[in-house]
């Protein structure tokens, strides 16, 4: 595990290396969450403001790493940012949900679907009075719930993320490939399948090369194209 983590660029001492929580560098996590790396780094304490939450991974040599629950939380907050909600609301949401659910990653907690919904609507109502927000535009079912539907839970916390939906074959699972996006049946990284598709231009040929179903290749390519498109929009908005 250590060698693979080091190849990915996150240096974690042997005695503190986590098991099965995923390992992501800030640029990679930002790409998956649809955020600017600088923004995600600030949220985790890489700026003057206090961090929104503490990462699951230790900071080593001033480098911030993220675990799977960090990624889930960043993704949901990223959706709120894209909807234009004020940073103050984000901080209050994380802080008050953390106190309520007693976890550093409340947005990845199963009860955030219910208790978190009530909290979000209460905070939104306060913001609406100040900024005259359209509550329908920022409603929980419109802004947050779609992100939660793609999560799978084990016990109280999110355990898998199906970024294209749970009826597709792309998954992020912290117990597989350090949480990197993989084809759910074969475990082949989506980036690898996409790279080979670019080379060969054929779903069928790539499926034969890796001995996987053609549908896995199609879903992997669609996922990687979605990431690339979202990344270009993020850069244009920078």
mmCIF file of C-alpha atoms in Angstrom:
data_model
loop_
_atom_site.group_PDB
_atom_site.id
_atom_site.type_symbol
_atom_site.label_atom_id
_atom_site.label_comp_id
_atom_site.label_asym_id
_atom_site.label_seq_id
_atom_site.Cartn_x
_atom_site.Cartn_y
_atom_site.Cartn_z
ATOM 1 C CA UNK A 1 0.000 0.000 0.000
ATOM 2 C CA UNK A 2 2.800 2.394 0.884
ATOM 3 C CA UNK A 3 4.537 2.160 -2.499
ATOM 4 C CA UNK A 4 1.308 2.771 -4.392
ATOM 5 C CA UNK A 5 0.469 5.765 -2.221
ATOM 6 C CA UNK A 6 3.915 7.227 -2.767
ATOM 7 C CA UNK A 7 3.612 6.777 -6.531
ATOM 8 C CA UNK A 8 0.449 8.866 -6.315
ATOM 9 C CA UNK A 9 2.411 11.599 -4.556
ATOM 10 C CA UNK A 10 0.921 11.507 -1.044
ATOM 11 C CA UNK A 11 3.720 10.779 1.416
ATOM 12 C CA UNK A 12 2.267 9.145 4.539
ATOM 13 C CA UNK A 13 4.526 7.685 7.270
ATOM 14 C CA UNK A 14 4.245 3.909 7.637
ATOM 15 C CA UNK A 15 2.940 3.995 11.191
ATOM 16 C CA UNK A 16 0.141 6.423 10.283
ATOM 17 C CA UNK A 17 -0.887 5.082 6.878
ATOM 18 C CA UNK A 18 -4.650 4.584 6.826
ATOM 19 C CA UNK A 19 -6.347 1.439 5.610
ATOM 20 C CA UNK A 20 -9.315 1.547 3.267
ATOM 21 C CA UNK A 21 -10.119 5.247 3.463
ATOM 22 C CA UNK A 22 -8.888 6.294 0.009
ATOM 23 C CA UNK A 23 -5.948 8.505 -0.899
ATOM 24 C CA UNK A 24 -6.266 11.602 -3.084
ATOM 25 C CA UNK A 25 -4.035 14.585 -3.697
ATOM 26 C CA UNK A 26 -5.731 17.975 -3.805
ATOM 27 C CA UNK A 27 -5.647 18.377 -7.635
ATOM 28 C CA UNK A 28 -7.123 14.911 -8.144
ATOM 29 C CA UNK A 29 -9.833 15.393 -5.511
ATOM 30 C CA UNK A 30 -10.678 18.825 -6.925
ATOM 31 C CA UNK A 31 -11.052 17.333 -10.395
ATOM 32 C CA UNK A 32 -13.380 14.619 -9.097
ATOM 33 C CA UNK A 33 -15.417 17.112 -7.054
ATOM 34 C CA UNK A 34 -15.594 19.768 -9.773
ATOM 35 C CA UNK A 35 -13.659 22.354 -7.765
ATOM 36 C CA UNK A 36 -10.620 24.548 -8.229
ATOM 37 C CA UNK A 37 -7.629 23.042 -6.370
ATOM 38 C CA UNK A 38 -6.929 26.360 -4.630
ATOM 39 C CA UNK A 39 -10.465 26.482 -3.287
ATOM 40 C CA UNK A 40 -10.323 22.933 -1.932
ATOM 41 C CA UNK A 41 -6.923 23.606 -0.392
ATOM 42 C CA UNK A 42 -8.326 26.673 1.406
ATOM 43 C CA UNK A 43 -11.225 24.635 2.788
ATOM 44 C CA UNK A 44 -8.733 22.212 4.326
ATOM 45 C CA UNK A 45 -6.659 24.905 5.995
ATOM 46 C CA UNK A 46 -4.286 25.895 3.221
ATOM 47 C CA UNK A 47 -5.053 29.601 3.620
ATOM 48 C CA UNK A 48 -5.632 32.259 6.242
ATOM 49 C CA UNK A 49 -9.136 31.124 7.242
ATOM 50 C CA UNK A 50 -9.634 28.180 9.623
ATOM 51 C CA UNK A 51 -10.293 24.864 7.851
ATOM 52 C CA UNK A 52 -13.894 23.842 7.267
ATOM 53 C CA UNK A 53 -12.964 20.375 8.508
ATOM 54 C CA UNK A 54 -9.927 18.211 9.255
ATOM 55 C CA UNK A 55 -8.802 15.813 6.556
ATOM 56 C CA UNK A 56 -8.777 12.077 7.192
ATOM 57 C CA UNK A 57 -5.104 12.038 6.174
ATOM 58 C CA UNK A 58 -2.265 13.729 8.067
ATOM 59 C CA UNK A 59 -0.529 16.730 6.527
ATOM 60 C CA UNK A 60 2.999 15.650 5.644
ATOM 61 C CA UNK A 61 5.682 18.126 4.566
ATOM 62 C CA UNK A 62 2.956 20.782 4.148
ATOM 63 C CA UNK A 63 1.137 18.615 1.601
ATOM 64 C CA UNK A 64 -2.569 18.049 2.132
ATOM 65 C CA UNK A 65 -4.059 14.671 1.278
ATOM 66 C CA UNK A 66 -7.719 13.675 1.293
ATOM 67 C CA UNK A 67 -9.572 10.494 2.175
ATOM 68 C CA UNK A 68 -12.809 9.202 0.676
ATOM 69 C CA UNK A 69 -15.102 10.987 3.145
ATOM 70 C CA UNK A 70 -13.213 14.223 2.490
ATOM 71 C CA UNK A 71 -13.929 13.763 -1.212
ATOM 72 C CA UNK A 72 -17.633 13.099 -0.633
ATOM 73 C CA UNK A 73 -17.949 16.198 1.542
ATOM 74 C CA UNK A 74 -16.025 18.374 -0.918
ATOM 75 C CA UNK A 75 -18.212 17.187 -3.777
ATOM 76 C CA UNK A 76 -21.453 18.182 -2.035
ATOM 77 C CA UNK A 77 -20.033 21.539 -0.976
ATOM 78 C CA UNK A 78 -18.823 22.041 -4.526
ATOM 79 C CA UNK A 79 -22.375 21.686 -5.776
ATOM 80 C CA UNK A 80 -23.488 24.381 -3.327
ATOM 81 C CA UNK A 81 -20.704 26.643 -4.604
ATOM 82 C CA UNK A 82 -21.791 26.097 -8.212
ATOM 83 C CA UNK A 83 -25.316 27.103 -7.215
ATOM 84 C CA UNK A 84 -23.934 30.382 -5.889
ATOM 85 C CA UNK A 85 -24.546 29.979 -2.167
ATOM 86 C CA UNK A 86 -22.589 32.285 0.135
ATOM 87 C CA UNK A 87 -19.386 30.857 1.716
ATOM 88 C CA UNK A 88 -20.753 31.779 5.143
ATOM 89 C CA UNK A 89 -23.622 29.334 4.682
ATOM 90 C CA UNK A 90 -21.170 26.572 3.747
ATOM 91 C CA UNK A 91 -19.150 27.131 6.908
ATOM 92 C CA UNK A 92 -22.236 27.190 9.098
ATOM 93 C CA UNK A 93 -23.625 24.076 7.424
ATOM 94 C CA UNK A 94 -20.445 22.065 8.035
ATOM 95 C CA UNK A 95 -19.943 23.378 11.577
ATOM 96 C CA UNK A 96 -23.515 22.857 12.756
ATOM 97 C CA UNK A 97 -23.911 19.505 10.992
ATOM 98 C CA UNK A 98 -20.635 18.368 12.581
ATOM 99 C CA UNK A 99 -21.955 19.246 16.031
ATOM 100 C CA UNK A 100 -25.291 17.594 15.325
ATOM 101 C CA UNK A 101 -23.949 14.336 13.849
ATOM 102 C CA UNK A 102 -20.720 14.249 15.903
ATOM 103 C CA UNK A 103 -18.416 13.552 12.975
ATOM 104 C CA UNK A 104 -15.815 15.566 11.092
ATOM 105 C CA UNK A 105 -17.523 14.562 7.830
ATOM 106 C CA UNK A 106 -21.234 15.160 8.424
ATOM 107 C CA UNK A 107 -22.111 15.478 4.739
ATOM 108 C CA UNK A 108 -20.904 11.890 4.253
ATOM 109 C CA UNK A 109 -23.075 10.643 7.143
ATOM 110 C CA UNK A 110 -26.231 8.661 6.364
ATOM 111 C CA UNK A 111 -28.334 10.890 8.640
ATOM 112 C CA UNK A 112 -27.444 13.964 6.607
ATOM 113 C CA UNK A 113 -30.283 12.924 4.273
ATOM 114 C CA UNK A 114 -32.791 13.619 7.061
ATOM 115 C CA UNK A 115 -31.350 15.668 9.929
ATOM 116 C CA UNK A 116 -29.050 17.504 7.534
ATOM 117 C CA UNK A 117 -31.975 18.413 5.326
ATOM 118 C CA UNK A 118 -33.757 20.152 8.188
ATOM 119 C CA UNK A 119 -30.579 22.001 9.159
ATOM 120 C CA UNK A 120 -29.890 23.081 5.579
ATOM 121 C CA UNK A 121 -33.412 24.429 5.140
ATOM 122 C CA UNK A 122 -33.181 26.371 8.406
ATOM 123 C CA UNK A 123 -29.893 27.979 7.356
ATOM 124 C CA UNK A 124 -31.233 28.623 3.872
ATOM 125 C CA UNK A 125 -34.245 30.416 5.324
ATOM 126 C CA UNK A 126 -31.931 32.734 7.263
ATOM 127 C CA UNK A 127 -29.895 33.421 4.119
ATOM 128 C CA UNK A 128 -33.063 33.986 2.124
ATOM 129 C CA UNK A 129 -34.142 36.756 4.467
ATOM 130 C CA UNK A 130 -30.770 38.487 4.116
ATOM 131 C CA UNK A 131 -30.128 38.000 0.399
ATOM 132 C CA UNK A 132 -33.659 37.485 -0.933
ATOM 133 C CA UNK A 133 -32.813 34.037 -2.297
ATOM 134 C CA UNK A 134 -35.309 32.011 -4.289
ATOM 135 C CA UNK A 135 -35.871 29.058 -1.982
ATOM 136 C CA UNK A 136 -37.077 26.891 -4.870
ATOM 137 C CA UNK A 137 -33.788 27.385 -6.715
ATOM 138 C CA UNK A 138 -31.696 26.365 -3.712
ATOM 139 C CA UNK A 139 -33.966 23.662 -2.302
ATOM 140 C CA UNK A 140 -32.424 20.532 -0.780
ATOM 141 C CA UNK A 141 -34.066 18.253 -3.344
ATOM 142 C CA UNK A 142 -32.608 20.302 -6.203
ATOM 143 C CA UNK A 143 -29.127 21.127 -4.914
ATOM 144 C CA UNK A 144 -28.030 18.338 -2.556
ATOM 145 C CA UNK A 145 -30.273 15.306 -2.925
ATOM 146 C CA UNK A 146 -29.047 14.355 -6.440
ATOM 147 C CA UNK A 147 -25.507 14.093 -5.048
ATOM 148 C CA UNK A 148 -26.646 11.889 -2.160
ATOM 149 C CA UNK A 149 -28.498 9.458 -4.427
ATOM 150 C CA UNK A 150 -25.231 8.325 -5.993
ATOM 151 C CA UNK A 151 -23.773 7.376 -2.591
ATOM 152 C CA UNK A 152 -23.875 3.932 -1.012
ATOM 153 C CA UNK A 153 -23.637 3.663 2.771
ATOM 154 C CA UNK A 154 -22.225 1.043 5.098
ATOM 155 C CA UNK A 155 -23.398 1.677 8.628
ATOM 156 C CA UNK A 156 -23.460 5.415 9.244
ATOM 157 C CA UNK A 157 -20.989 6.619 6.613
ATOM 158 C CA UNK A 158 -20.755 6.704 2.826
ATOM 159 C CA UNK A 159 -18.800 3.703 1.565
ATOM 160 C CA UNK A 160 -19.041 3.969 -2.237
ATOM 161 C CA UNK A 161 -19.741 6.673 -4.797
ATOM 162 C CA UNK A 162 -21.336 5.804 -8.150
ATOM 163 C CA UNK A 163 -20.634 9.062 -10.036
ATOM 164 C CA UNK A 164 -22.764 8.218 -13.090
ATOM 165 C CA UNK A 165 -25.538 6.652 -11.022
ATOM 166 C CA UNK A 166 -25.914 3.304 -9.308
ATOM 167 C CA UNK A 167 -27.134 1.587 -12.468
ATOM 168 C CA UNK A 168 -23.778 2.169 -14.201
ATOM 169 C CA UNK A 169 -20.391 0.447 -13.957
ATOM 170 C CA UNK A 170 -18.104 3.171 -12.568
ATOM 171 C CA UNK A 171 -17.451 3.323 -8.836
ATOM 172 C CA UNK A 172 -15.162 4.984 -6.302
ATOM 173 C CA UNK A 173 -14.650 2.601 -3.404
ATOM 174 C CA UNK A 174 -11.986 3.346 -0.758
ATOM 175 C CA UNK A 175 -11.355 -0.389 -0.418
ATOM 176 C CA UNK A 176 -10.422 -0.707 -4.095
ATOM 177 C CA UNK A 177 -7.472 0.976 -5.829
ATOM 178 C CA UNK A 178 -7.156 3.518 -2.976
ATOM 179 C CA UNK A 179 -10.515 5.012 -3.917
ATOM 180 C CA UNK A 180 -9.641 5.829 -7.525
ATOM 181 C CA UNK A 181 -12.429 5.551 -10.139
ATOM 182 C CA UNK A 182 -12.585 1.996 -11.468
ATOM 183 C CA UNK A 183 -14.840 -0.172 -13.597
ATOM 184 C CA UNK A 184 -16.979 -1.802 -10.930
ATOM 185 C CA UNK A 185 -16.884 -5.385 -12.221
ATOM 186 C CA UNK A 186 -13.267 -5.723 -13.334
ATOM 187 C CA UNK A 187 -11.552 -3.106 -11.164
ATOM 188 C CA UNK A 188 -9.660 -1.623 -14.129
ATOM 189 C CA UNK A 189 -9.080 2.127 -13.599
ATOM 190 C CA UNK A 190 -11.366 4.248 -15.735
ATOM 191 C CA UNK A 191 -8.397 6.395 -16.759
ATOM 192 C CA UNK A 192 -6.658 3.309 -18.186
ATOM 193 C CA UNK A 193 -9.701 2.250 -20.202
ATOM 194 C CA UNK A 194 -10.146 5.790 -21.483
ATOM 195 C CA UNK A 195 -6.494 6.096 -22.518
ATOM 196 C CA UNK A 196 -6.739 2.875 -24.509
ATOM 197 C CA UNK A 197 -9.990 3.992 -26.097
ATOM 198 C CA UNK A 198 -8.265 7.181 -27.275
ATOM 199 C CA UNK A 199 -5.494 5.043 -28.793
ATOM 200 C CA UNK A 200 -7.698 2.427 -30.479
ATOM 201 C CA UNK A 201 -10.970 4.299 -31.014
ATOM 202 C CA UNK A 202 -13.011 1.154 -30.395
ATOM 203 C CA UNK A 203 -14.976 0.093 -27.320
ATOM 204 C CA UNK A 204 -14.946 -3.510 -28.474
ATOM 205 C CA UNK A 205 -11.202 -3.655 -28.979
ATOM 206 C CA UNK A 206 -10.464 -2.161 -25.559
ATOM 207 C CA UNK A 207 -12.899 -4.617 -23.981
ATOM 208 C CA UNK A 208 -11.012 -7.486 -25.614
ATOM 209 C CA UNK A 209 -7.626 -6.160 -24.507
ATOM 210 C CA UNK A 210 -8.684 -6.054 -20.849
ATOM 211 C CA UNK A 211 -11.137 -8.961 -21.011
ATOM 212 C CA UNK A 212 -13.988 -6.812 -19.704
ATOM 213 C CA UNK A 213 -17.519 -6.125 -20.831
ATOM 214 C CA UNK A 214 -17.890 -3.486 -23.518
ATOM 215 C CA UNK A 215 -20.354 -1.673 -21.274
ATOM 216 C CA UNK A 216 -17.599 -1.136 -18.705
ATOM 217 C CA UNK A 217 -15.477 0.562 -21.350
ATOM 218 C CA UNK A 218 -18.374 2.747 -22.499
ATOM 219 C CA UNK A 219 -19.191 3.866 -18.957
ATOM 220 C CA UNK A 220 -15.520 4.524 -18.177
ATOM 221 C CA UNK A 221 -15.121 6.662 -21.298
ATOM 222 C CA UNK A 222 -18.312 8.585 -20.524
ATOM 223 C CA UNK A 223 -17.119 9.225 -16.972
ATOM 224 C CA UNK A 224 -13.683 10.471 -18.045
ATOM 225 C CA UNK A 225 -15.227 12.721 -20.697
ATOM 226 C CA UNK A 226 -17.597 14.126 -18.065
ATOM 227 C CA UNK A 227 -14.628 14.935 -15.825
ATOM 228 C CA UNK A 228 -12.769 16.603 -18.692
ATOM 229 C CA UNK A 229 -15.802 18.694 -19.639
ATOM 230 C CA UNK A 230 -16.409 19.744 -16.031
ATOM 231 C CA UNK A 231 -12.736 20.624 -15.661
ATOM 232 C CA UNK A 232 -12.808 22.882 -18.713
ATOM 233 C CA UNK A 233 -15.880 24.685 -17.352
ATOM 234 C CA UNK A 234 -14.137 25.166 -14.005
ATOM 235 C CA UNK A 235 -11.096 26.664 -15.733
ATOM 236 C CA UNK A 236 -13.255 29.015 -17.808
ATOM 237 C CA UNK A 237 -14.951 30.197 -14.614
ATOM 238 C CA UNK A 238 -11.612 30.826 -12.890
#
